[in-house]
Short mmCIF file of C-alpha atoms in Angstrom, two decimals:
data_model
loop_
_atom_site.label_atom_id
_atom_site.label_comp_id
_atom_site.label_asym_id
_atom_site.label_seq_id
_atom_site.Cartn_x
_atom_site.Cartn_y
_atom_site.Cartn_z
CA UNK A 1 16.23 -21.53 5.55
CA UNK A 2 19.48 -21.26 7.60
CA UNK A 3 17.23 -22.07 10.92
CA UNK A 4 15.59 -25.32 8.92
CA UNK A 5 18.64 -26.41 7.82
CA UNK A 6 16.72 -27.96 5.35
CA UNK A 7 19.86 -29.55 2.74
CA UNK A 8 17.65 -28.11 -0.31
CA UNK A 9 17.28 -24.82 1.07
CA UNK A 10 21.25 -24.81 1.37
CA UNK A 11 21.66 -25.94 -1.97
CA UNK A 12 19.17 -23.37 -3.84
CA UNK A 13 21.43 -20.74 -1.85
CA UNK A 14 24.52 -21.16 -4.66
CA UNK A 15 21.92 -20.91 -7.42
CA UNK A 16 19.31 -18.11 -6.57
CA UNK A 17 21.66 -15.22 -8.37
CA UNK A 18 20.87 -17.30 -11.70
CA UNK A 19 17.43 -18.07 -10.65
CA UNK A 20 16.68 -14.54 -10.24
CA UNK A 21 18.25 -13.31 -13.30
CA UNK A 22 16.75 -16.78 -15.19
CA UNK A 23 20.25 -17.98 -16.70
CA UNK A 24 19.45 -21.21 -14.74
CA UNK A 25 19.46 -23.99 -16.55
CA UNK A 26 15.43 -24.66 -17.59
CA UNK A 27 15.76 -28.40 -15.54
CA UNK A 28 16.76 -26.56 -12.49
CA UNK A 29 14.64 -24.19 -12.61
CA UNK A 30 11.89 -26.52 -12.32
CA UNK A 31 13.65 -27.81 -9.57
CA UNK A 32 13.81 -24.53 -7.22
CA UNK A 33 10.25 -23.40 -8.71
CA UNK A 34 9.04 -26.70 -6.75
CA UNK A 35 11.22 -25.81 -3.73
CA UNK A 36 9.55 -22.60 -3.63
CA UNK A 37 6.31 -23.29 -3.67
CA UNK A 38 6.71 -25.36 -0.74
CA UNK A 39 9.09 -23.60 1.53
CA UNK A 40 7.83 -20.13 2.71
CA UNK A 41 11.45 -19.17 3.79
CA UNK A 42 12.77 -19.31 0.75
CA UNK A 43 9.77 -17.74 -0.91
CA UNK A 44 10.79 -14.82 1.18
CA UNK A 45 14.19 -15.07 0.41
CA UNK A 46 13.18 -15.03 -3.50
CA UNK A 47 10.44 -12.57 -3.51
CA UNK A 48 12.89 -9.98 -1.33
CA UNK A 49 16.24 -10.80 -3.64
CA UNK A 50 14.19 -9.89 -6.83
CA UNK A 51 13.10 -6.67 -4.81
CA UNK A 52 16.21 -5.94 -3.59
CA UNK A 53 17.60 -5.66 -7.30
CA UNK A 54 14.70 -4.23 -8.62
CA UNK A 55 15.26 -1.12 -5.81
CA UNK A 56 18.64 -0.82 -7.16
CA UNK A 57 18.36 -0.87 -10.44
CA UNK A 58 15.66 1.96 -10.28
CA UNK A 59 17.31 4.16 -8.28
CA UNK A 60 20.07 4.32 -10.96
CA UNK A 61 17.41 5.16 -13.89
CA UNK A 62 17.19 8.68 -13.16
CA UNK A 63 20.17 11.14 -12.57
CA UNK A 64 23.11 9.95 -15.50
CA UNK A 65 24.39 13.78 -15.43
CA UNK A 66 27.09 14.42 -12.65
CA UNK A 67 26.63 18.04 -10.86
CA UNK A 68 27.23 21.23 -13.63
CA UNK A 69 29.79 22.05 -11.31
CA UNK A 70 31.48 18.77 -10.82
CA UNK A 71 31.29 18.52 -14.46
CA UNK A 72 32.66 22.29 -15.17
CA UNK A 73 36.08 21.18 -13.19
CA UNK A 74 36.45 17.97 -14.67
CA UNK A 75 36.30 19.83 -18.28
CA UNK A 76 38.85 22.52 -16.89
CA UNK A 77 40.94 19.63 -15.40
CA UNK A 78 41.10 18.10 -18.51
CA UNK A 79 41.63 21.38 -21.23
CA UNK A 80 38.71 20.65 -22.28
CA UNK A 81 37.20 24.16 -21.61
CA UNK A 82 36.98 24.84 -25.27
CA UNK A 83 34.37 21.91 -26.10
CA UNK A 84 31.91 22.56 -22.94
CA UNK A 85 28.89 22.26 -23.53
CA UNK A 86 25.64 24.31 -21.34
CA UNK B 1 25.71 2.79 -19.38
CA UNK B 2 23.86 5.16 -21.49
CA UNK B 3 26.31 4.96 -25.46
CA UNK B 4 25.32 8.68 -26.95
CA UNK B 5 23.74 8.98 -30.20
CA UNK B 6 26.33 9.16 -32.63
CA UNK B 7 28.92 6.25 -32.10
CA UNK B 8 32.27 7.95 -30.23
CA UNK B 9 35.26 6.79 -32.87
CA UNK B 10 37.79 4.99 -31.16
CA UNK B 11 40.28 6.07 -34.66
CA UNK B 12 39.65 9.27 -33.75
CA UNK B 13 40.02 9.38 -30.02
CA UNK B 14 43.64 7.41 -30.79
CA UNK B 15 44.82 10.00 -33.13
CA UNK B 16 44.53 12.57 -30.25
CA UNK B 17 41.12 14.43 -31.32
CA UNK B 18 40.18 16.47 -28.53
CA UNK B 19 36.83 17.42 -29.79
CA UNK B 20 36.18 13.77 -29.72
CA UNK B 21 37.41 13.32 -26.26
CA UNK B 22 35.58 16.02 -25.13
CA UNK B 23 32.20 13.89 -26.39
CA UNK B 24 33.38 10.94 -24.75
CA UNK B 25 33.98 12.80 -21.63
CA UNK B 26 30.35 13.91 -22.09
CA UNK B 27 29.01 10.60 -22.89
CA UNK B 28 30.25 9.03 -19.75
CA UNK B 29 31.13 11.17 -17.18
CA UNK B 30 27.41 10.77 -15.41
CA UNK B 31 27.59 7.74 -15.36
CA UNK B 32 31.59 7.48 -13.93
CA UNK B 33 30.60 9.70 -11.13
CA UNK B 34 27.88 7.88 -10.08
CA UNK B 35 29.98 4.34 -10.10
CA UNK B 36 32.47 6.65 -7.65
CA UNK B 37 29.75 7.96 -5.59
CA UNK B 38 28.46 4.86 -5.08
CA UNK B 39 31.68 3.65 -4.07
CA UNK B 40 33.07 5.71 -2.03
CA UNK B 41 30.10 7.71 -0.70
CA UNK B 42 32.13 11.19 -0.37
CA UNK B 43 31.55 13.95 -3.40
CA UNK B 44 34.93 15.40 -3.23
CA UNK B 45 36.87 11.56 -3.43
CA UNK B 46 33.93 10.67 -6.33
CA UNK B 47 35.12 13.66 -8.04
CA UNK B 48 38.89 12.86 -7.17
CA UNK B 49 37.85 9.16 -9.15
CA UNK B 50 36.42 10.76 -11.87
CA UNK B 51 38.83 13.35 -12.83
CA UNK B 52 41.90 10.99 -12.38
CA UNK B 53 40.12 8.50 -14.81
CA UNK B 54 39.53 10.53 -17.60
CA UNK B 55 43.26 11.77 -16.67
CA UNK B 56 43.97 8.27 -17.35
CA UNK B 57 42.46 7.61 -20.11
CA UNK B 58 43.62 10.79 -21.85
CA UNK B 59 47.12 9.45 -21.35
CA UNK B 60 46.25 5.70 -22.28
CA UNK B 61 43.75 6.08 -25.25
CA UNK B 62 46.60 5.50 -27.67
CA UNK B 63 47.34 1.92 -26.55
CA UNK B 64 43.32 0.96 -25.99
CA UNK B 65 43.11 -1.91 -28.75
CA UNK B 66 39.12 -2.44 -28.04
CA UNK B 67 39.21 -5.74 -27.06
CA UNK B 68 36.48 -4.50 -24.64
CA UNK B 69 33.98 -1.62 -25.28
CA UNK B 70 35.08 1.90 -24.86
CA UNK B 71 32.76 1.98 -21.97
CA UNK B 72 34.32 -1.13 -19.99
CA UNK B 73 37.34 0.08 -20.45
CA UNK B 74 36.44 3.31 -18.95
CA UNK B 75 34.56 1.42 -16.37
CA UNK B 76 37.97 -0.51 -15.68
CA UNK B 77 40.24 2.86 -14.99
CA UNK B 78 37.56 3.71 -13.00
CA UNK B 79 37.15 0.81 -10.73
CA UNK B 80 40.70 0.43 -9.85
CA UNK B 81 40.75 4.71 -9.37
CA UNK B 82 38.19 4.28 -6.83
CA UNK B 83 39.92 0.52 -5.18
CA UNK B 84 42.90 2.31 -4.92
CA UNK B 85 41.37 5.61 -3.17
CA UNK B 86 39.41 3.02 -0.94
CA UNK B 87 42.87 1.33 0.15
CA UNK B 88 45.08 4.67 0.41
CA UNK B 89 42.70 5.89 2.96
CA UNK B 90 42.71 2.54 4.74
CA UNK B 91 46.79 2.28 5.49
CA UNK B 92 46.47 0.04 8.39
CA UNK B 93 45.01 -3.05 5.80
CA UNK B 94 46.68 -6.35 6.20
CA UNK B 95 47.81 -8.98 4.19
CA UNK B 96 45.02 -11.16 4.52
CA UNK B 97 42.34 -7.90 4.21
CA UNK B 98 42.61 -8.12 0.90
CA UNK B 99 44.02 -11.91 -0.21
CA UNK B 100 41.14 -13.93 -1.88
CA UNK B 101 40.96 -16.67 0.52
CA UNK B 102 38.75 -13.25 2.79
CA UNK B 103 36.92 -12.75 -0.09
CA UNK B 104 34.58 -13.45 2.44
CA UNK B 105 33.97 -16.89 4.02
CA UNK B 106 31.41 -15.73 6.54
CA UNK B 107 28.09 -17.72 6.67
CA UNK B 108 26.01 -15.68 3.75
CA UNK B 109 23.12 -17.69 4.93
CA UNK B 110 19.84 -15.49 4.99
CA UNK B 111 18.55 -14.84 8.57
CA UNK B 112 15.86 -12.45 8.04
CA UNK B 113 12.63 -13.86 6.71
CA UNK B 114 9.90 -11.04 6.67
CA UNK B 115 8.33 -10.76 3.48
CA UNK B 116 8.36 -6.79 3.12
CA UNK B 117 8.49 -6.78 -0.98
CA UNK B 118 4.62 -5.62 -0.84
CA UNK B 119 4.93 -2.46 1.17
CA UNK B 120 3.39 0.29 -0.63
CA UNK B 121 5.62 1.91 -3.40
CA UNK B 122 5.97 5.03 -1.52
CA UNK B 123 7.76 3.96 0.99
CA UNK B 124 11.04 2.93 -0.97
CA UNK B 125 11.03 6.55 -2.40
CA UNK B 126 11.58 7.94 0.46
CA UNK B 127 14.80 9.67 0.90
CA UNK B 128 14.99 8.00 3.92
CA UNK B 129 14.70 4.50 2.41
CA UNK B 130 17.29 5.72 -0.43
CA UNK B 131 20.00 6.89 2.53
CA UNK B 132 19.33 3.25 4.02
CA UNK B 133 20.01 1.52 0.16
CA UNK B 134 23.34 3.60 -0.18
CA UNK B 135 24.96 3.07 3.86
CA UNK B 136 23.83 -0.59 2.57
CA UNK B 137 26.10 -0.92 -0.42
CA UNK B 138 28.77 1.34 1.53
CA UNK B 139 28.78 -1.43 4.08
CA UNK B 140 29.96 -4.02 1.43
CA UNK B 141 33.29 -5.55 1.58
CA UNK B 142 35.12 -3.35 -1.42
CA UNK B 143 35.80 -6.45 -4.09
CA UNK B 144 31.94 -7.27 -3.48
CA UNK B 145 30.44 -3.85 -3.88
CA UNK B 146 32.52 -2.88 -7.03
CA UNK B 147 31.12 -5.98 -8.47
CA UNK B 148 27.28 -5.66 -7.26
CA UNK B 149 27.49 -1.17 -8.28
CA UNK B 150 28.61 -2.76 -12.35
CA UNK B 151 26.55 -5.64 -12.43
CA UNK B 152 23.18 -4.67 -10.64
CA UNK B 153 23.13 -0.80 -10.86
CA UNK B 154 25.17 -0.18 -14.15
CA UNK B 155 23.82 -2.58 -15.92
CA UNK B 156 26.79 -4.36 -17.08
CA UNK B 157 26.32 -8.21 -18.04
CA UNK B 158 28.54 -10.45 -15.88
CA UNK B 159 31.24 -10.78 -18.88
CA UNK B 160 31.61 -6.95 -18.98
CA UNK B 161 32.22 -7.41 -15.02
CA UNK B 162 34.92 -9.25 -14.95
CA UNK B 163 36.32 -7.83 -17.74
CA UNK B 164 36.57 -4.52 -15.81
CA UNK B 165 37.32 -5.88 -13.23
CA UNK B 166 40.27 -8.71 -14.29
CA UNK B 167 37.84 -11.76 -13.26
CA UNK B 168 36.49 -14.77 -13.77
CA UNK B 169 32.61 -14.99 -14.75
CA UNK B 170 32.87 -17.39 -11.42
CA UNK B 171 34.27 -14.98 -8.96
CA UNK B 172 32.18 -12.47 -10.41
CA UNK B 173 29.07 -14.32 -9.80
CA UNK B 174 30.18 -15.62 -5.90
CA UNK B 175 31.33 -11.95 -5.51
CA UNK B 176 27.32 -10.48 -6.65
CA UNK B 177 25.83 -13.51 -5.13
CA UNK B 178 27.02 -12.47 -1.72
CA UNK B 179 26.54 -9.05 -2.24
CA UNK B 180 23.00 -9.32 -3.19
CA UNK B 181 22.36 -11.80 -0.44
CA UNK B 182 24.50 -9.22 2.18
CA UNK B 183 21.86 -6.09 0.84
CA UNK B 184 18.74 -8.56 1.37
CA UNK B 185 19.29 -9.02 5.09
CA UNK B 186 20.62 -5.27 6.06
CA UNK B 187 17.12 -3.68 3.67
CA UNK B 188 15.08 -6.77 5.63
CA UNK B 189 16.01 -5.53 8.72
CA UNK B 190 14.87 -1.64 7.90
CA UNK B 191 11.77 -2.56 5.93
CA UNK B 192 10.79 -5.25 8.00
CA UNK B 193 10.56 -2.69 10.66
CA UNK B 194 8.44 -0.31 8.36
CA UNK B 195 6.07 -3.17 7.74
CA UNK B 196 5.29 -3.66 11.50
CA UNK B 197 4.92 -0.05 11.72
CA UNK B 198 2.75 -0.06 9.18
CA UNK B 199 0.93 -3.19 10.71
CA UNK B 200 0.74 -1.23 14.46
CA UNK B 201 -0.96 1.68 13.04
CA UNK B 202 -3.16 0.36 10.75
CA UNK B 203 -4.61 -1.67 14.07
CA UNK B 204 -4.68 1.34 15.78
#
């Protein structure tokens, strides 16, 4: 990609965060499917984005409670003692 | 962000209801801490974030008209809480550290092209894979790593972004672009090095 300096590679760059999320345009799309299938660089590049996301977005599925005690002060911090909950 | 079951009334909240505070404060303060966690990487300035932002919003319910959700609007106290932290404990900051024009014009070009996406799933459970993912997003310029911590791991769309954040949909999108791209090559570089690892011992 950046070593080919191949002008298409440069210009899917700008686009791959709507490519990967598919708010691309469906013409364009077509366009960088094509790309892809052709340039092994930026089939990398694609394939490890998506996976790169994907690892993030998991890793924030599990734990939504903050830590009893963190949550105990912020309550007490607040006046709040009366509503806690256990 | 997770909304709780029964809908928190904004009516209520404004009139000074405590009980209804207190849900809200339950509703959202997981998800708050994590946002500060992930942004500053130190429990006791997370905490700092979170208590000063419910502070906050204690003191500025009465004026929230909800032109955003009650959620992005916590999500915007609590962004500029934790920017602020970030820039208090960074006195020596220039001028030009934080102008947009170094918004970040390095080269964002990928350099790393090893294609480690089909390792086996185990090894991006590992807690040592999920210490490399957070000094990742801790090495982020700040304005980029508020931005990818809403978008990609809160789940906000990019309009709720840059509402929180007081930006365009297009610096929103250059700012996650380059963040995403930025988290690519440092995870390429660690799981790249798992995969020939991998490839070494399976040979033998």
């Amino acid at each position: 990609m950046s070593e080919v300096k191949d002008p298409k590679c440069h210009a899917l760059l700008g686009s791959l965060s709507d490519y990967v999320d598919g708010t691309l345009s469906e013409e364009l799309c077509v366009e960088i499917d094509r790309h892809v299938a052709e340039c092994q660089d930026c089939h990398i590049v694609v394939d490890t984005l998506r996976k790169t996301i994907s690892l993030y977005h998991d890793s924030a599925s599990g734990n939504l409670e903050c830590p009893e005690a963190v949550r105990e002060r912020l309550f007490k911090t607040l006046n709040l003692n009366d509503y806690i909950r256990h | 962000m997770v909304e709780s079951k029964t809908e928190i009334s904004v009516e209520a909240l404004r009139s000074g209801n405590r009980e209804e505070f207190a849900r809200m404060v339950d509703a959202y303060s997981g998800p708050i801490y994590r946002l500060a966690l992930k942004m500053l990487g130190i429990p006791a300035d997370a905490e700092d974030v979170l208590q000063n932002t419910f502070l906050k919003a204690f003191q500025h319910v009465k004026d929230f008209e909800g032109r955003s959700s009650l959620s992005t609007w916590l999500y915007r106290i609590a962004s500029n809480e934790a920017l602020m932290l970030i820039r208090k404990k960074r006195p020596e900051v220039t001028l030009s550290d934080i102008s947009p024009e170094n918004d970040d014009n390095s080269d964002y070009s990928p350099a790393q092209f090893i294609d480690w996406h089909p390792l086996p799933e185990a090894e991006f459970l590992s807690s040592e894979s999920q210490s490399i993912m957070d000094s990742a997003v801790q090495h982020l310029p700040e304005n980029q790593r508020i931005v990818f911590i809403l978008r990609d791991i809160e789940g906000l769309s990019i309009q709720e972004t840059g509402e929180a954040l007081n930006l365009s949909e297009a610096a929103v999108k250059t700012r996650l672009l380059r963040a995403r791209l930025r988290l690519r090559e440092e995870l390429s570089v660690y799981y790249g090095e798992r995969l020939k690892k991998g490839e070494k011992n399976e040979r033998g």
